[in-house]
Amino acid sequence: MELGSSFGPKLKLTTRLREILAIYPAGVSVLRELLQNADDAGAATLALCLDKREFATDSLAFPGLAPFQGPALLAYNDAVFSDADFESIQRVGDSGKASLRTKTGRFGIGFCAVYHLTEVPSFVSRSKLVYFDPSLRSLPRVSAADPGTAIDMTDPGVADALSSHASQFAPYALPAGALAPGQADYDPLAGSNFDGTLFRLPLRTEDQAAVSELSKEAFTSDDILQLFDDFAHDAHNMLLFLKHVACVNLLVWEAGASAPSLLVSLTAATRSLPPELPLPRHPLTLLPPSASPRSLLNQVVGSTPTAWIEASAASTTVAYVLDVTVARSGSPDVTTSLLILQGLTGGQPLALATDETLIEFGFTFLPLVGLALPLHRGCLGRAFCTLPLPTHTGLAFHINGAFELSSNRRDIWHGLDLTGLGKTRADWNNALITEGIPPLLSLGLALVSRPGLSAHRLLPADLLPEPTSVHPP
């Protein structure tokens, strides 16, 4: 007789997701997560669309999904899932990208924020259409071990099943260019790959919220439009330090319409420094503008400490002008121009990033810092960790860094009363700010010190608070 039986802690998936949702507040943060994931995927374009259409339920492959054929948030980007992405998105709260600090949040805990909006998220990319059903209520043959279903839409063996359940797949059909320029036509019944990624998040209704194990909050079309407004309010800051995404569209697809209507378009265009702004002699030197300026830094940023050391010996600072244009339907376009500087820093940040003991503890620091200096108008300076944080610095420009953040990615680790690994995180952030930012600022001030640009307005006029302190907008 075998002695003993299996025993140990068990955690229900919906309980874990509910805990994550408690960390991530519902609201515009859901849209930011979708933007982060698109950028990490290498996408150039993201489209967020409120789809108000109601789809038929008469020929569903999965009758339990009938309640989710109504209004939804669509999130399209022009990158495709890799095999690693298909694996990563199945691991709740473990993106598999912790060791790749050039990734902002690829399918980690943050992606679970979509469950604020929906009970059953789904997506199509390449050949696969995937449904998630963490509550195990809507899909057949799901279990705690496998709470979802993936369909190979190109498998000849499922062609008849697809055509006989057309209602099931109608929400994923896209006319060419419907969500973004260059977006390919997609017919889910054609047995072809989708050259991009489309998430569909059916909005949680009042009836669904009443019995939900994830959230008791319902979302309506008006709620999504409010999220779009909140996102657009900060739109001019969203693209400043992203690696790839240069266009974000906000759209609405009215019931009965053949295509969606554009509400807001956000674009970022880079240009090299003009001849009248020659780079001065400086320890930080400009990489040659032979390639896209935003991509230059990516070429020298590796995923291992060894690559960082090698990169630090090379020229690792880029400087370029970024023109960010926000176009709203019925309103004049508004363009903001900023001088962007980004680079890898040495000193203590590099020492911490290459510390073998910290690496063994799972710390994979990236000594990356950046600045965004407005060229024609002032700004209320913000701290960024790729995307803007709710941290107002008191400066007249923005700072960016690969900061250590709290679990909800809203707050920067700081404090003099910390010990252990918490102190390590705070020390890292302080080192980025005190050793990484000043050389970049020196270079930036030299670049903008010319007639017509008042460099002095970029300097503080009063004593500043602690750089990691949080101030409300």
mmCIF file of C-alpha atoms in Angstrom, residues 55-70 120-123 128-133 136-142 146-153 158 161-172 188-189 200 202 208:
data_model
loop_
_atom_site.group_PDB
_atom_site.id
_atom_site.type_symbol
_atom_site.label_atom_id
_atom_site.label_comp_id
_atom_site.label_asym_id
_atom_site.label_seq_id
_atom_site.Cartn_x
_atom_site.Cartn_y
_atom_site.Cartn_z
ATOM 1 C CA PHE A 55 -24.371 38.859 -34.142
ATOM 2 C CA ALA A 56 -26.706 35.951 -34.803
ATOM 3 C CA THR A 57 -26.779 32.945 -32.483
ATOM 4 C CA ASP A 58 -28.550 30.460 -34.747
ATOM 5 C CA SER A 59 -25.492 28.502 -35.888
ATOM 6 C CA LEU A 60 -23.000 28.507 -33.042
ATOM 7 C CA ALA A 61 -20.362 25.840 -32.656
ATOM 8 C CA PHE A 62 -20.425 26.588 -28.923
ATOM 9 C CA PRO A 63 -23.998 27.428 -27.830
ATOM 10 C CA GLY A 64 -22.708 28.539 -24.435
ATOM 11 C CA LEU A 65 -21.131 31.564 -26.133
ATOM 12 C CA ALA A 66 -24.501 32.939 -27.279
ATOM 13 C CA PRO A 67 -24.510 35.645 -24.554
ATOM 14 C CA PHE A 68 -21.196 36.960 -25.925
ATOM 15 C CA GLN A 69 -22.330 37.753 -29.469
ATOM 16 C CA GLY A 70 -23.146 41.350 -28.560
ATOM 17 C CA VAL A 120 -14.701 35.289 -22.232
ATOM 18 C CA PRO A 121 -11.860 37.018 -24.121
ATOM 19 C CA SER A 122 -10.841 35.619 -27.495
ATOM 20 C CA PHE A 123 -8.330 36.396 -30.201
ATOM 21 C CA LYS A 128 -5.547 30.095 -34.587
ATOM 22 C CA LEU A 129 -8.775 31.362 -33.047
ATOM 23 C CA VAL A 130 -8.553 31.106 -29.253
ATOM 24 C CA TYR A 131 -11.248 31.405 -26.583
ATOM 25 C CA PHE A 132 -10.607 31.666 -22.826
ATOM 26 C CA ASP A 133 -13.279 30.580 -20.340
ATOM 27 C CA LEU A 136 -15.597 27.003 -17.052
ATOM 28 C CA ARG A 137 -19.204 27.861 -17.912
ATOM 29 C CA SER A 138 -19.415 28.660 -21.601
ATOM 30 C CA LEU A 139 -17.200 26.269 -23.548
ATOM 31 C CA PRO A 140 -17.447 22.482 -23.772
ATOM 32 C CA ARG A 141 -14.629 20.227 -22.640
ATOM 33 C CA VAL A 142 -12.867 22.897 -20.586
ATOM 34 C CA ASP A 146 -7.298 23.684 -19.794
ATOM 35 C CA PRO A 147 -9.759 26.576 -19.432
ATOM 36 C CA GLY A 148 -9.962 27.437 -23.100
ATOM 37 C CA THR A 149 -10.219 26.273 -26.682
ATOM 38 C CA ALA A 150 -7.964 26.848 -29.696
ATOM 39 C CA ILE A 151 -9.164 26.219 -33.256
ATOM 40 C CA ASP A 152 -6.823 25.888 -36.216
ATOM 41 C CA MET A 153 -8.817 27.842 -38.802
ATOM 42 C CA VAL A 158 -12.579 21.725 -39.802
ATOM 43 C CA ALA A 161 -17.605 22.703 -39.290
ATOM 44 C CA LEU A 162 -16.645 26.342 -39.866
ATOM 45 C CA SER A 163 -19.129 26.846 -42.695
ATOM 46 C CA SER A 164 -21.953 25.168 -40.776
ATOM 47 C CA HIS A 165 -21.382 27.420 -37.752
ATOM 48 C CA ALA A 166 -20.949 30.735 -39.535
ATOM 49 C CA SER A 167 -22.553 32.743 -36.719
ATOM 50 C CA GLN A 168 -19.797 31.693 -34.358
ATOM 51 C CA PHE A 169 -17.062 33.247 -36.451
ATOM 52 C CA ALA A 170 -18.853 36.255 -37.965
ATOM 53 C CA PRO A 171 -17.546 38.684 -35.260
ATOM 54 C CA TYR A 172 -13.980 38.153 -36.506
ATOM 55 C CA PRO A 188 -12.625 33.400 -40.890
ATOM 56 C CA LEU A 189 -14.420 30.855 -43.084
ATOM 57 C CA ARG A 200 -12.334 40.464 -29.072
ATOM 58 C CA PRO A 202 -17.387 40.950 -25.314
ATOM 59 C CA GLN A 208 -23.302 38.253 -16.514
#
